[in-house]
Amino acid sequence: MSTSTSSLRPSRWRYLPLVLVAIVFIFPLEFMIMSSLKPSQQLLSDTNSFRAFLPVGSISLDNYYAAFARAPVGLFLFNSVFITATTVVLALFLCSISAFSFVFLQWRGRDTILTILLTTLVIPIEIIAVPLLLLVNQLPWVGLHGLTFGWLNSYQVQIIPFSADALSVFLFVQYFKDLPKELIEAARIEGASWWQIYYKVIMPLAGPVTATAAILKFLAMYNQFLWPLMVTQAEQYRPVMIGLQYFFQLNIAWGEVMAYLTLITVPVLIFYLVLQRAFIASIASTGIKG
Amino acid sequence: MKKLIFGGAMLASLLASTAAFAATDLTMWYHGAGNDVEKKIVNTIIDDFNKSQADFAVKLEQFPQAAYNDSVTAAAVAGKLPDILDVDGPVMPGWAWAGYMAPLTVDPAAYAKFLPGPIGTYNGKVYSVGLWDAAVAMVARKSVLDANGIRIPTIEKPWTGEEFDAALAKLQASGKFEYPLDLGMAWKGEWYPYAFSPFLQSFGGDIVNRDGYKTADGSLNGPAAVKFGAWWQHLFKDKLAPGTSQSPADRDNGFAAGKYAISWNGNWAALGALKAHDDVIFLPAPDFGKGPKIGAASWQFGVSATGKHQDGANKFIQFALQDKYLTAFSDGIGLIAPTPESAAASINYKKGGPMEAYFGLSKAQALLRPVYPGYSVAAKVFEKALADISNGSEVQPTLDAAADEITKDIAKNKNYTK
């Protein structure tokens, strides 16, 4: 039985559609970055031709300087990264441990509560935003100023309401259900506590689903607009998406808009690149699509 | 013992003096975040006010304009409105009706000489006053109109509807422009009712019947409105103006790039047009039968109904209405200085100034958008109807549906009476 080497080598033409798809995905980013380097007038006139994707004409970093002058870009980036990172860490812990409880522990009402929890998947934030606002406006908090009531204009109001969500619990539940039960049984026989099983047995095996949940949560949090709009009247707590509105004046400086968009895209790209392998592994193993 | 008494007296004196001179903080919200020029002018007014007296200290919190109204609404729900807020003119009746704002107690003499647009009156009471007004004009090049044999209209003798249509046809026939007219269809939201309802009003229709504000039936779908709708549709059907698919880039740059012969645009864009061509002129709206009309009212200052220091808030607003600040805003961001004195002192609106025409237009043609709390609903309905008609929807059924929706909203809210 012989197989020619050429038949095993993938045909070059197989890559053609992949390259085309890649171009479709890359071009908006390319346009954004190139536009961020051009004066607004040139940017607008270049949109009529392929020049929009090329670093041609008057190229400079002026839009970046102007963007930093127009808005506290560094503050907005810090706020978003801090709020998002804290929420992601909290959500991964809370959702995975609750999923662990739903899958591996026996307790009364477990399935009913899981069903109720999953029904919240279909309730959008817009529906609960006003009741949630009224609720957080009354809640107590102990901070640097002692005991205060009302969470508006704070980090916690942007973190705690989103520190657990049904989608992440669902992802962990589905993943945990596929893990072999023998692992748990063996650990129990060895005398491991439930906490030890969660921490030392289950979570080390949950890398792909953790990456998936982390990326989905990261994107949802980083792109938040409505909730921060409602709860942050003080500039010092505003995240990047509210900051984007600073650039939409009567005469829009599109170059600065593109510079700002480029800057706020960087954390997302870094986060995705770091977790890329685990994310792909998760999609391959569970069929979950983001 | 003497030392103790002396020390105690000193401490009491210090505390008393601190209490006597501690200014009460007033919070102020403003929609201009991201606009450095506006920020500087507002901060100058605040600094001057804070130095001018010792009772109140205004503290500013800025919001991006696109997010401002929603932020105020959310704060009102949470009971956290500031002492002083600014409000877009047509939104004011809604906020006054909803109990967000209190009537002003500012001395009327402070705004007696103002153009009508910047004074926000609802139910007979003044709730807000603006430091500027905005106006829309037909922006064109004199050389283009001359070359095509088109009469240059004046405030006294604007184009009639027929003249305007004939001018567009001539410009189209010249073959030098992608479209003869740019209406700014790429701009969504408030631009539609602000910029386009004056055409409807010039035809004799309106977004809502202003006699009691109880119905839109007959105003938005009567014969005059249908005539307007047919004219509106023909602009797009006959390729006289780009429709809803116009790119924002073309809207911002099309007139300067020579794609359009005439641009229907606000005075905030006038400085850009003047830079692009050396023979730019600002022309009045055409008269379609009931007089030429343009929109009026821009952002204005008001007092929160829940603020504990309304006296201080009113003092600040009265302080801000000085001519020097009106001129500063006009020079800084190109908006119309609202008094003859502030306009005369401004760079752009003084006699012979490059944008002098806008002051006259605002004085002669300005018509407030419907002054009732349901305006924000009606504005969205009107926007959709005009977009649909421009895209080919039948005029009468589209206007009937829009009038019905607005009337139902008024009825649902019990005529917007308390």
mmCIF file of N, CA, C and O in Angstrom, chain B residues 118-189:
data_model
loop_
_atom_site.group_PDB
_atom_site.id
_atom_site.type_symbol
_atom_site.label_atom_id
_atom_site.label_comp_id
_atom_site.label_asym_id
_atom_site.label_seq_id
_atom_site.Cartn_x
_atom_site.Cartn_y
_atom_site.Cartn_z
ATOM 1 N N PRO B 118 -33.988 80.111 23.130
ATOM 2 C CA PRO B 118 -33.317 79.649 24.354
ATOM 3 C C PRO B 118 -34.165 79.732 25.624
ATOM 4 O O PRO B 118 -33.673 79.390 26.690
ATOM 5 N N ILE B 119 -35.390 80.206 25.545
ATOM 6 C CA ILE B 119 -36.215 80.300 26.756
ATOM 7 C C ILE B 119 -37.202 79.137 26.770
ATOM 8 O O ILE B 119 -38.071 79.020 25.906
ATOM 9 N N GLY B 120 -37.042 78.268 27.747
ATOM 10 C CA GLY B 120 -37.862 77.059 27.823
ATOM 11 C C GLY B 120 -39.084 77.279 28.687
ATOM 12 O O GLY B 120 -38.993 77.280 29.918
ATOM 13 N N THR B 121 -40.226 77.465 28.039
ATOM 14 C CA THR B 121 -41.472 77.716 28.775
ATOM 15 C C THR B 121 -42.400 76.519 28.629
ATOM 16 O O THR B 121 -42.585 75.994 27.536
ATOM 17 N N TYR B 122 -42.976 76.100 29.734
ATOM 18 C CA TYR B 122 -43.935 74.989 29.721
ATOM 19 C C TYR B 122 -45.065 75.328 30.691
ATOM 20 O O TYR B 122 -44.800 75.728 31.832
ATOM 21 N N ASN B 123 -46.287 75.182 30.218
ATOM 22 C CA ASN B 123 -47.465 75.502 31.039
ATOM 23 C C ASN B 123 -47.391 76.910 31.618
ATOM 24 O O ASN B 123 -47.734 77.140 32.779
ATOM 25 N N GLY B 124 -46.861 77.825 30.825
ATOM 26 C CA GLY B 124 -46.824 79.225 31.247
ATOM 27 C C GLY B 124 -45.696 79.577 32.198
ATOM 28 O O GLY B 124 -45.604 80.711 32.658
ATOM 29 N N LYS B 125 -44.845 78.618 32.523
ATOM 30 C CA LYS B 125 -43.745 78.902 33.443
ATOM 31 C C LYS B 125 -42.410 78.634 32.756
ATOM 32 O O LYS B 125 -42.289 77.677 31.985
ATOM 33 N N VAL B 126 -41.426 79.463 33.079
ATOM 34 C CA VAL B 126 -40.096 79.264 32.503
ATOM 35 C C VAL B 126 -39.324 78.259 33.358
ATOM 36 O O VAL B 126 -39.130 78.462 34.557
ATOM 37 N N TYR B 127 -38.934 77.154 32.706
ATOM 38 C CA TYR B 127 -38.202 76.100 33.415
ATOM 39 C C TYR B 127 -36.708 76.095 33.083
ATOM 40 O O TYR B 127 -35.924 75.483 33.796
ATOM 41 N N SER B 128 -36.353 76.700 31.969
ATOM 42 C CA SER B 128 -34.950 76.612 31.560
ATOM 43 C C SER B 128 -34.597 77.787 30.652
ATOM 44 O O SER B 128 -35.463 78.306 29.938
ATOM 45 N N VAL B 129 -33.346 78.182 30.704
ATOM 46 C CA VAL B 129 -32.852 79.241 29.812
ATOM 47 C C VAL B 129 -31.506 78.787 29.262
ATOM 48 O O VAL B 129 -30.661 78.266 30.013
ATOM 49 N N GLY B 130 -31.332 79.001 27.961
ATOM 50 C CA GLY B 130 -30.086 78.583 27.325
ATOM 51 C C GLY B 130 -29.140 79.745 27.090
ATOM 52 O O GLY B 130 -29.582 80.895 26.959
ATOM 53 N N LEU B 131 -27.871 79.435 27.025
ATOM 54 C CA LEU B 131 -26.862 80.477 26.794
ATOM 55 C C LEU B 131 -26.578 80.652 25.312
ATOM 56 O O LEU B 131 -25.690 81.406 24.930
ATOM 57 N N TRP B 132 -27.300 79.924 24.475
ATOM 58 C CA TRP B 132 -27.139 80.053 23.034
ATOM 59 C C TRP B 132 -28.362 79.465 22.335
ATOM 60 O O TRP B 132 -29.187 78.825 22.972
ATOM 61 N N ASP B 133 -28.440 79.693 21.055
ATOM 62 C CA ASP B 133 -29.444 78.998 20.256
ATOM 63 C C ASP B 133 -28.726 78.365 19.065
ATOM 64 O O ASP B 133 -27.559 78.685 18.789
ATOM 65 N N ALA B 134 -29.412 77.490 18.397
ATOM 66 C CA ALA B 134 -28.865 76.873 17.192
ATOM 67 C C ALA B 134 -29.864 77.112 16.066
ATOM 68 O O ALA B 134 -31.051 77.319 16.306
ATOM 69 N N ALA B 135 -29.373 77.139 14.848
ATOM 70 C CA ALA B 135 -30.262 77.350 13.703
ATOM 71 C C ALA B 135 -29.759 76.533 12.521
ATOM 72 O O ALA B 135 -28.591 76.134 12.470
ATOM 73 N N VAL B 136 -30.672 76.300 11.598
ATOM 74 C CA VAL B 136 -30.338 75.531 10.395
ATOM 75 C C VAL B 136 -30.510 76.444 9.188
ATOM 76 O O VAL B 136 -31.383 77.312 9.181
ATOM 77 N N ALA B 137 -29.653 76.246 8.205
ATOM 78 C CA ALA B 137 -29.753 77.054 6.980
ATOM 79 C C ALA B 137 -29.386 76.208 5.777
ATOM 80 O O ALA B 137 -28.796 75.126 5.907
ATOM 81 N N MET B 138 -29.761 76.710 4.607
ATOM 82 C CA MET B 138 -29.298 76.109 3.359
ATOM 83 C C MET B 138 -27.891 76.651 3.099
ATOM 84 O O MET B 138 -27.721 77.849 2.858
ATOM 85 N N VAL B 139 -26.917 75.777 3.195
ATOM 86 C CA VAL B 139 -25.533 76.199 2.988
ATOM 87 C C VAL B 139 -25.193 75.975 1.507
ATOM 88 O O VAL B 139 -25.368 74.864 0.992
ATOM 89 N N ALA B 140 -24.753 77.026 0.855
ATOM 90 C CA ALA B 140 -24.478 76.910 -0.588
ATOM 91 C C ALA B 140 -23.277 77.782 -0.950
ATOM 92 O O ALA B 140 -22.753 78.522 -0.103
ATOM 93 N N ARG B 141 -22.846 77.661 -2.193
ATOM 94 C CA ARG B 141 -21.765 78.525 -2.701
ATOM 95 C C ARG B 141 -22.378 79.530 -3.671
ATOM 96 O O ARG B 141 -23.122 79.161 -4.580
ATOM 97 N N LYS B 142 -22.016 80.786 -3.483
ATOM 98 C CA LYS B 142 -22.578 81.840 -4.341
ATOM 99 C C LYS B 142 -22.226 81.583 -5.803
ATOM 100 O O LYS B 142 -23.070 81.716 -6.694
ATOM 101 N N SER B 143 -20.985 81.155 -6.025
ATOM 102 C CA SER B 143 -20.536 80.936 -7.404
ATOM 103 C C SER B 143 -21.355 79.843 -8.086
ATOM 104 O O SER B 143 -21.654 79.932 -9.285
ATOM 105 N N VAL B 144 -21.745 78.838 -7.336
ATOM 106 C CA VAL B 144 -22.529 77.731 -7.909
ATOM 107 C C VAL B 144 -23.929 78.220 -8.284
ATOM 108 O O VAL B 144 -24.429 77.927 -9.380
ATOM 109 N N LEU B 145 -24.549 78.971 -7.383
ATOM 110 C CA LEU B 145 -25.901 79.470 -7.677
ATOM 111 C C LEU B 145 -25.856 80.442 -8.857
ATOM 112 O O LEU B 145 -26.703 80.371 -9.760
ATOM 113 N N ASP B 146 -24.869 81.327 -8.859
ATOM 114 C CA ASP B 146 -24.747 82.287 -9.966
ATOM 115 C C ASP B 146 -24.549 81.558 -11.299
ATOM 116 O O ASP B 146 -25.172 81.891 -12.304
ATOM 117 N N ALA B 147 -23.671 80.570 -11.287
ATOM 118 C CA ALA B 147 -23.360 79.862 -12.529
ATOM 119 C C ALA B 147 -24.571 79.145 -13.108
ATOM 120 O O ALA B 147 -24.669 78.917 -14.319
ATOM 121 N N ASN B 148 -25.512 78.793 -12.212
ATOM 122 C CA ASN B 148 -26.705 78.076 -12.677
ATOM 123 C C ASN B 148 -27.931 78.986 -12.782
ATOM 124 O O ASN B 148 -29.052 78.493 -12.941
ATOM 125 N N GLY B 149 -27.681 80.271 -12.667
ATOM 126 C CA GLY B 149 -28.766 81.239 -12.827
ATOM 127 C C GLY B 149 -29.841 81.130 -11.761
ATOM 128 O O GLY B 149 -31.031 81.299 -12.039
ATOM 129 N N ILE B 150 -29.418 80.835 -10.552
ATOM 130 C CA ILE B 150 -30.388 80.661 -9.455
ATOM 131 C C ILE B 150 -30.374 81.908 -8.568
ATOM 132 O O ILE B 150 -29.310 82.352 -8.125
ATOM 133 N N ARG B 151 -31.561 82.438 -8.309
ATOM 134 C CA ARG B 151 -31.667 83.638 -7.470
ATOM 135 C C ARG B 151 -31.214 83.323 -6.044
ATOM 136 O O ARG B 151 -31.532 82.258 -5.498
ATOM 137 N N ILE B 152 -30.487 84.268 -5.460
ATOM 138 C CA ILE B 152 -30.069 84.073 -4.074
ATOM 139 C C ILE B 152 -31.174 84.617 -3.163
ATOM 140 O O ILE B 152 -31.487 85.805 -3.200
ATOM 141 N N PRO B 153 -31.782 83.725 -2.369
ATOM 142 C CA PRO B 153 -32.914 84.158 -1.546
ATOM 143 C C PRO B 153 -32.461 84.985 -0.337
ATOM 144 O O PRO B 153 -31.305 84.892 0.082
ATOM 145 N N THR B 154 -33.365 85.751 0.211
ATOM 146 C CA THR B 154 -33.074 86.537 1.420
ATOM 147 C C THR B 154 -34.128 86.215 2.469
ATOM 148 O O THR B 154 -35.136 85.550 2.164
ATOM 149 N N ILE B 155 -33.903 86.724 3.677
ATOM 150 C CA ILE B 155 -34.908 86.496 4.738
ATOM 151 C C ILE B 155 -36.230 87.137 4.331
ATOM 152 O O ILE B 155 -37.303 86.570 4.554
ATOM 153 N N GLU B 156 -36.124 88.316 3.715
ATOM 154 C CA GLU B 156 -37.343 89.018 3.305
ATOM 155 C C GLU B 156 -38.016 88.292 2.137
ATOM 156 O O GLU B 156 -39.240 88.265 2.031
ATOM 157 N N LYS B 157 -37.198 87.733 1.245
ATOM 158 C CA LYS B 157 -37.776 87.052 0.083
ATOM 159 C C LYS B 157 -37.110 85.679 -0.111
ATOM 160 O O LYS B 157 -36.197 85.518 -0.936
ATOM 161 N N PRO B 158 -37.557 84.721 0.698
ATOM 162 C CA PRO B 158 -36.979 83.370 0.560
ATOM 163 C C PRO B 158 -37.481 82.710 -0.724
ATOM 164 O O PRO B 158 -38.380 83.210 -1.382
ATOM 165 N N TRP B 159 -36.875 81.569 -1.029
ATOM 166 C CA TRP B 159 -37.378 80.789 -2.160
ATOM 167 C C TRP B 159 -38.804 80.323 -1.856
ATOM 168 O O TRP B 159 -39.109 79.954 -0.726
ATOM 169 N N THR B 160 -39.636 80.313 -2.881
ATOM 170 C CA THR B 160 -40.909 79.602 -2.727
ATOM 171 C C THR B 160 -40.605 78.113 -2.941
ATOM 172 O O THR B 160 -39.508 77.761 -3.426
ATOM 173 N N GLY B 161 -41.570 77.284 -2.645
ATOM 174 C CA GLY B 161 -41.375 75.852 -2.854
ATOM 175 C C GLY B 161 -41.053 75.542 -4.318
ATOM 176 O O GLY B 161 -40.159 74.736 -4.618
ATOM 177 N N GLU B 162 -41.773 76.208 -5.221
ATOM 178 C CA GLU B 162 -41.556 75.971 -6.658
ATOM 179 C C GLU B 162 -40.147 76.409 -7.073
ATOM 180 O O GLU B 162 -39.459 75.723 -7.835
ATOM 181 N N GLU B 163 -39.732 77.571 -6.549
ATOM 182 C CA GLU B 163 -38.378 78.065 -6.871
ATOM 183 C C GLU B 163 -37.300 77.095 -6.370
ATOM 184 O O GLU B 163 -36.310 76.842 -7.047
ATOM 185 N N PHE B 164 -37.548 76.597 -5.181
ATOM 186 C CA PHE B 164 -36.573 75.676 -4.591
ATOM 187 C C PHE B 164 -36.467 74.413 -5.443
ATOM 188 O O PHE B 164 -35.352 73.950 -5.763
ATOM 189 N N ASP B 165 -37.599 73.857 -5.829
ATOM 190 C CA ASP B 165 -37.594 72.652 -6.665
ATOM 191 C C ASP B 165 -36.915 72.925 -8.014
ATOM 192 O O ASP B 165 -36.148 72.087 -8.520
ATOM 193 N N ALA B 166 -37.201 74.113 -8.561
ATOM 194 C CA ALA B 166 -36.585 74.452 -9.851
ATOM 195 C C ALA B 166 -35.066 74.592 -9.699
ATOM 196 O O ALA B 166 -34.297 74.178 -10.587
ATOM 197 N N ALA B 167 -34.636 75.152 -8.566
ATOM 198 C CA ALA B 167 -33.198 75.310 -8.327
ATOM 199 C C ALA B 167 -32.525 73.935 -8.237
ATOM 200 O O ALA B 167 -31.448 73.714 -8.809
ATOM 201 N N LEU B 168 -33.186 73.019 -7.544
ATOM 202 C CA LEU B 168 -32.622 71.667 -7.415
ATOM 203 C C LEU B 168 -32.533 70.990 -8.781
ATOM 204 O O LEU B 168 -31.542 70.308 -9.091
ATOM 205 N N ALA B 169 -33.567 71.179 -9.585
ATOM 206 C CA ALA B 169 -33.573 70.568 -10.919
ATOM 207 C C ALA B 169 -32.431 71.124 -11.776
ATOM 208 O O ALA B 169 -31.743 70.378 -12.489
ATOM 209 N N LYS B 170 -32.206 72.446 -11.690
ATOM 210 C CA LYS B 170 -31.107 73.055 -12.455
ATOM 211 C C LYS B 170 -29.760 72.512 -11.999
ATOM 212 O O LYS B 170 -28.884 72.185 -12.810
ATOM 213 N N LEU B 171 -29.593 72.421 -10.698
ATOM 214 C CA LEU B 171 -28.313 71.929 -10.165
ATOM 215 C C LEU B 171 -28.097 70.462 -10.545
ATOM 216 O O LEU B 171 -26.970 70.049 -10.836
ATOM 217 N N GLN B 172 -29.179 69.705 -10.552
ATOM 218 C CA GLN B 172 -29.072 68.298 -10.967
ATOM 219 C C GLN B 172 -28.688 68.213 -12.446
ATOM 220 O O GLN B 172 -27.827 67.415 -12.838
ATOM 221 N N ALA B 173 -29.328 69.063 -13.244
ATOM 222 C CA ALA B 173 -29.077 69.040 -14.692
ATOM 223 C C ALA B 173 -27.649 69.483 -15.028
ATOM 224 O O ALA B 173 -27.116 69.126 -16.088
ATOM 225 N N SER B 174 -27.035 70.247 -14.140
ATOM 226 C CA SER B 174 -25.655 70.699 -14.410
ATOM 227 C C SER B 174 -24.691 69.509 -14.473
ATOM 228 O O SER B 174 -23.622 69.600 -15.074
ATOM 229 N N GLY B 175 -25.060 68.423 -13.812
ATOM 230 C CA GLY B 175 -24.244 67.215 -13.849
ATOM 231 C C GLY B 175 -22.951 67.312 -13.051
ATOM 232 O O GLY B 175 -22.102 66.433 -13.134
ATOM 233 N N LYS B 176 -22.826 68.352 -12.262
ATOM 234 C CA LYS B 176 -21.573 68.539 -11.518
ATOM 235 C C LYS B 176 -21.602 67.976 -10.097
ATOM 236 O O LYS B 176 -20.590 68.020 -9.404
ATOM 237 N N PHE B 177 -22.763 67.515 -9.685
ATOM 238 C CA PHE B 177 -22.884 67.060 -8.298
ATOM 239 C C PHE B 177 -23.494 65.659 -8.248
ATOM 240 O O PHE B 177 -24.329 65.317 -9.078
ATOM 241 N N GLU B 178 -23.090 64.916 -7.221
ATOM 242 C CA GLU B 178 -23.732 63.604 -7.028
ATOM 243 C C GLU B 178 -25.207 63.811 -6.722
ATOM 244 O O GLU B 178 -26.067 63.079 -7.217
ATOM 245 N N TYR B 179 -25.474 64.778 -5.872
ATOM 246 C CA TYR B 179 -26.858 65.172 -5.552
ATOM 247 C C TYR B 179 -26.873 66.691 -5.402
ATOM 248 O O TYR B 179 -25.933 67.266 -4.842
ATOM 249 N N PRO B 180 -27.942 67.325 -5.818
ATOM 250 C CA PRO B 180 -27.991 68.781 -5.620
ATOM 251 C C PRO B 180 -28.205 69.185 -4.164
ATOM 252 O O PRO B 180 -27.799 70.259 -3.749
ATOM 253 N N LEU B 181 -28.852 68.302 -3.382
ATOM 254 C CA LEU B 181 -29.203 68.668 -2.003
ATOM 255 C C LEU B 181 -28.750 67.591 -1.020
ATOM 256 O O LEU B 181 -28.958 66.404 -1.260
ATOM 257 N N ASP B 182 -28.157 68.034 0.067
ATOM 258 C CA ASP B 182 -27.801 67.129 1.160
ATOM 259 C C ASP B 182 -28.653 67.517 2.362
ATOM 260 O O ASP B 182 -28.515 68.625 2.896
ATOM 261 N N LEU B 183 -29.535 66.600 2.775
ATOM 262 C CA LEU B 183 -30.409 66.893 3.919
ATOM 263 C C LEU B 183 -29.830 66.385 5.231
ATOM 264 O O LEU B 183 -30.345 66.694 6.299
ATOM 265 N N GLY B 184 -28.770 65.589 5.136
ATOM 266 C CA GLY B 184 -28.190 65.022 6.356
ATOM 267 C C GLY B 184 -28.940 63.803 6.835
ATOM 268 O O GLY B 184 -29.097 63.593 8.045
ATOM 269 N N MET B 185 -29.399 62.979 5.888
ATOM 270 C CA MET B 185 -30.175 61.795 6.275
ATOM 271 C C MET B 185 -29.341 60.789 7.065
ATOM 272 O O MET B 185 -29.880 59.890 7.707
ATOM 273 N N ALA B 186 -28.022 60.933 6.994
ATOM 274 C CA ALA B 186 -27.157 60.019 7.755
ATOM 275 C C ALA B 186 -27.257 60.276 9.258
ATOM 276 O O ALA B 186 -26.970 59.399 10.063
ATOM 277 N N TRP B 187 -27.637 61.486 9.630
ATOM 278 C CA TRP B 187 -27.781 61.805 11.053
ATOM 279 C C TRP B 187 -29.145 61.315 11.510
ATOM 280 O O TRP B 187 -30.168 61.734 10.978
ATOM 281 N N LYS B 188 -29.141 60.478 12.505
ATOM 282 C CA LYS B 188 -30.418 59.928 12.981
ATOM 283 C C LYS B 188 -30.865 60.689 14.222
ATOM 284 O O LYS B 188 -30.236 61.648 14.648
ATOM 285 N N GLY B 189 -31.952 60.222 14.800
ATOM 286 C CA GLY B 189 -32.407 60.776 16.080
ATOM 287 C C GLY B 189 -33.025 62.154 15.933
ATOM 288 O O GLY B 189 -33.794 62.414 15.006
#
